[in-house]
Amino acid sequence: MQVKQVADNLGISEHTIRYYDKVGLFPFVQRNKNGYRDFSEEDLYWIEFIKCMRQTHMPISTLKEIAELYHQGSDTKTKRKNIFLDHQKNLIEQKKIIDQGLQTLEKNLNCWRMNR
């Protein structure tokens, strides 16, 4: 499957797919005899995984590390799990900060409403 087909199937822009390839997130994607990327079903699962993780704001550098560990084999499962746990911890901390900011904003809006 070529870039356009992948983009259409997964709802990701062709530009994004090419960028991810350029930064090294697809070291395993084969190329056909004309030099075009030829994505397999397994590649599509990986791209869908990247899409989901990017929605959690996981950095590309972290995704690249996960890809490298994955291709080193099952001995890296613990390292990969720890990366996910660290990311989860970071997201929980960010959520706390955002929640505090929302509370402060709500207090300010309430004061503004009362002082009309």
PDB file of C-alpha atoms in Angstrom:
ATOM      1  CA  MET A   1       0.000   0.000   0.000  1.00  0.00           C
ATOM      2  CA  GLN A   2       1.395   3.405  -0.938  1.00  0.00           C
ATOM      3  CA  VAL A   3       1.358   6.682   1.012  1.00  0.00           C
ATOM      4  CA  LYS A   4      -1.890   8.033  -0.455  1.00  0.00           C
ATOM      5  CA  GLN A   5      -3.771   4.831   0.321  1.00  0.00           C
ATOM      6  CA  VAL A   6      -2.412   4.766   3.876  1.00  0.00           C
ATOM      7  CA  ALA A   7      -3.361   8.409   4.368  1.00  0.00           C
ATOM      8  CA  ASP A   8      -6.892   7.786   3.122  1.00  0.00           C
ATOM      9  CA  ASN A   9      -7.338   4.622   5.199  1.00  0.00           C
ATOM     10  CA  LEU A  10      -5.995   6.032   8.470  1.00  0.00           C
ATOM     11  CA  GLY A  11      -7.025   9.673   8.249  1.00  0.00           C
ATOM     12  CA  ILE A  12      -3.470  11.000   8.342  1.00  0.00           C
ATOM     13  CA  SER A  13      -2.085  13.443   5.821  1.00  0.00           C
ATOM     14  CA  GLU A  14       0.416  12.239   3.250  1.00  0.00           C
ATOM     15  CA  HIS A  15       2.748  14.978   4.458  1.00  0.00           C
ATOM     16  CA  THR A  16       2.627  13.605   8.014  1.00  0.00           C
ATOM     17  CA  ILE A  17       3.388  10.073   6.831  1.00  0.00           C
ATOM     18  CA  ARG A  18       6.363  11.302   4.809  1.00  0.00           C
ATOM     19  CA  TYR A  19       7.569  13.398   7.755  1.00  0.00           C
ATOM     20  CA  TYR A  20       7.366  10.420  10.118  1.00  0.00           C
ATOM     21  CA  ASP A  21       9.387   8.406   7.614  1.00  0.00           C
ATOM     22  CA  LYS A  22      11.936  11.209   7.267  1.00  0.00           C
ATOM     23  CA  VAL A  23      12.502  11.404  11.043  1.00  0.00           C
ATOM     24  CA  GLY A  24      12.984   7.645  11.255  1.00  0.00           C
ATOM     25  CA  LEU A  25       9.703   6.293  12.612  1.00  0.00           C
ATOM     26  CA  PHE A  26       9.405   3.771   9.753  1.00  0.00           C
ATOM     27  CA  PRO A  27      12.838   2.152   9.460  1.00  0.00           C
ATOM     28  CA  PHE A  28      11.146  -1.138   8.557  1.00  0.00           C
ATOM     29  CA  VAL A  29       8.942   0.067   5.663  1.00  0.00           C
ATOM     30  CA  GLN A  30       9.943  -1.564   2.400  1.00  0.00           C
ATOM     31  CA  ARG A  31      10.241   0.217  -0.932  1.00  0.00           C
ATOM     32  CA  ASN A  32       9.066  -1.197  -4.240  1.00  0.00           C
ATOM     33  CA  LYS A  33      11.194  -1.404  -7.390  1.00  0.00           C
ATOM     34  CA  ASN A  34      10.280   2.204  -8.269  1.00  0.00           C
ATOM     35  CA  GLY A  35      11.434   3.465  -4.872  1.00  0.00           C
ATOM     36  CA  TYR A  36       7.943   4.110  -3.496  1.00  0.00           C
ATOM     37  CA  ARG A  37       7.145   3.188   0.087  1.00  0.00           C
ATOM     38  CA  ASP A  38       5.173  -0.043   0.227  1.00  0.00           C
ATOM     39  CA  PHE A  39       3.346  -0.300   3.557  1.00  0.00           C
ATOM     40  CA  SER A  40       2.276  -3.705   4.864  1.00  0.00           C
ATOM     41  CA  GLU A  41      -0.653  -4.480   7.172  1.00  0.00           C
ATOM     42  CA  GLU A  42       1.779  -4.576  10.103  1.00  0.00           C
ATOM     43  CA  ASP A  43       3.072  -1.136   9.093  1.00  0.00           C
ATOM     44  CA  LEU A  44      -0.508   0.173   9.196  1.00  0.00           C
ATOM     45  CA  TYR A  45      -0.890  -1.034  12.789  1.00  0.00           C
ATOM     46  CA  TRP A  46       2.327   0.767  13.677  1.00  0.00           C
ATOM     47  CA  ILE A  47       1.137   3.994  12.025  1.00  0.00           C
ATOM     48  CA  GLU A  48      -2.187   3.744  13.866  1.00  0.00           C
ATOM     49  CA  PHE A  49      -0.233   3.272  17.105  1.00  0.00           C
ATOM     50  CA  ILE A  50       1.847   6.380  16.336  1.00  0.00           C
ATOM     51  CA  LYS A  51      -1.318   8.325  15.593  1.00  0.00           C
ATOM     52  CA  CYS A  52      -2.821   7.324  18.953  1.00  0.00           C
ATOM     53  CA  MET A  53       0.346   8.105  20.889  1.00  0.00           C
ATOM     54  CA  ARG A  54       0.751  11.493  19.198  1.00  0.00           C
ATOM     55  CA  GLN A  55      -2.779  12.315  20.400  1.00  0.00           C
ATOM     56  CA  THR A  56      -1.372  11.886  23.918  1.00  0.00           C
ATOM     57  CA  HIS A  57       1.413  14.321  22.978  1.00  0.00           C
ATOM     58  CA  MET A  58       4.075  11.630  23.105  1.00  0.00           C
ATOM     59  CA  PRO A  59       7.221  13.143  21.572  1.00  0.00           C
ATOM     60  CA  ILE A  60       8.458  11.795  18.267  1.00  0.00           C
ATOM     61  CA  SER A  61      11.831  11.095  19.884  1.00  0.00           C
ATOM     62  CA  THR A  62      10.097   8.786  22.374  1.00  0.00           C
ATOM     63  CA  LEU A  63       8.203   7.022  19.589  1.00  0.00           C
ATOM     64  CA  LYS A  64      11.467   6.546  17.751  1.00  0.00           C
ATOM     65  CA  GLU A  65      12.983   5.014  20.884  1.00  0.00           C
ATOM     66  CA  ILE A  66      10.000   2.654  21.221  1.00  0.00           C
ATOM     67  CA  ALA A  67      10.367   1.628  17.563  1.00  0.00           C
ATOM     68  CA  GLU A  68      14.053   0.905  18.032  1.00  0.00           C
ATOM     69  CA  LEU A  69      13.382  -1.122  21.178  1.00  0.00           C
ATOM     70  CA  TYR A  70      10.553  -3.036  19.505  1.00  0.00           C
ATOM     71  CA  HIS A  71      12.817  -4.089  16.664  1.00  0.00           C
ATOM     72  CA  GLN A  72      15.445  -5.271  19.145  1.00  0.00           C
ATOM     73  CA  GLY A  73      13.014  -7.952  20.279  1.00  0.00           C
ATOM     74  CA  SER A  74      10.941  -9.077  23.217  1.00  0.00           C
ATOM     75  CA  ASP A  75      13.801  -8.582  25.684  1.00  0.00           C
ATOM     76  CA  THR A  76      12.954  -4.864  25.581  1.00  0.00           C
ATOM     77  CA  LYS A  77       9.350  -5.229  26.796  1.00  0.00           C
ATOM     78  CA  THR A  78      10.180  -3.921  30.272  1.00  0.00           C
ATOM     79  CA  LYS A  79      11.959  -0.874  28.859  1.00  0.00           C
ATOM     80  CA  ARG A  80       9.002  -0.145  26.581  1.00  0.00           C
ATOM     81  CA  LYS A  81       6.552  -0.566  29.434  1.00  0.00           C
ATOM     82  CA  ASN A  82       8.590   1.866  31.550  1.00  0.00           C
ATOM     83  CA  ILE A  83       8.475   4.429  28.748  1.00  0.00           C
ATOM     84  CA  PHE A  84       4.677   4.183  28.731  1.00  0.00           C
ATOM     85  CA  LEU A  85       4.535   4.451  32.519  1.00  0.00           C
ATOM     86  CA  ASP A  86       6.743   7.555  32.442  1.00  0.00           C
ATOM     87  CA  HIS A  87       4.554   9.098  29.764  1.00  0.00           C
ATOM     88  CA  GLN A  88       1.444   8.324  31.805  1.00  0.00           C
ATOM     89  CA  LYS A  89       3.036   9.940  34.873  1.00  0.00           C
ATOM     90  CA  ASN A  90       3.879  13.057  32.843  1.00  0.00           C
ATOM     91  CA  LEU A  91       0.327  13.288  31.501  1.00  0.00           C
ATOM     92  CA  ILE A  92      -1.120  12.972  35.007  1.00  0.00           C
ATOM     93  CA  GLU A  93       1.138  15.811  36.184  1.00  0.00           C
ATOM     94  CA  GLN A  94       0.144  17.964  33.208  1.00  0.00           C
ATOM     95  CA  LYS A  95      -3.518  17.255  33.921  1.00  0.00           C
ATOM     96  CA  LYS A  96      -3.090  18.419  37.528  1.00  0.00           C
ATOM     97  CA  ILE A  97      -1.540  21.671  36.319  1.00  0.00           C
ATOM     98  CA  ILE A  98      -4.316  22.194  33.772  1.00  0.00           C
ATOM     99  CA  ASP A  99      -6.995  21.425  36.374  1.00  0.00           C
ATOM    100  CA  GLN A 100      -5.449  23.972  38.757  1.00  0.00           C
ATOM    101  CA  GLY A 101      -5.355  26.538  35.977  1.00  0.00           C
ATOM    102  CA  LEU A 102      -9.002  25.901  35.150  1.00  0.00           C
ATOM    103  CA  GLN A 103      -9.968  26.332  38.804  1.00  0.00           C
ATOM    104  CA  THR A 104      -8.120  29.647  38.964  1.00  0.00           C
ATOM    105  CA  LEU A 105      -9.733  30.793  35.740  1.00  0.00           C
ATOM    106  CA  GLU A 106     -13.189  29.818  37.003  1.00  0.00           C
ATOM    107  CA  LYS A 107     -12.634  31.819  40.213  1.00  0.00           C
ATOM    108  CA  ASN A 108     -11.604  34.854  38.172  1.00  0.00           C
ATOM    109  CA  LEU A 109     -14.599  34.498  35.881  1.00  0.00           C
ATOM    110  CA  ASN A 110     -16.918  34.248  38.882  1.00  0.00           C
ATOM    111  CA  CYS A 111     -15.437  37.456  40.318  1.00  0.00           C
ATOM    112  CA  TRP A 112     -15.861  39.154  36.961  1.00  0.00           C
ATOM    113  CA  ARG A 113     -19.497  38.045  36.745  1.00  0.00           C
ATOM    114  CA  MET A 114     -20.218  39.351  40.248  1.00  0.00           C
ATOM    115  CA  ASN A 115     -18.641  42.755  39.522  1.00  0.00           C
ATOM    116  CA  ARG A 116     -20.513  43.555  36.344  1.00  0.00           C
TER     117      ARG A 116
END
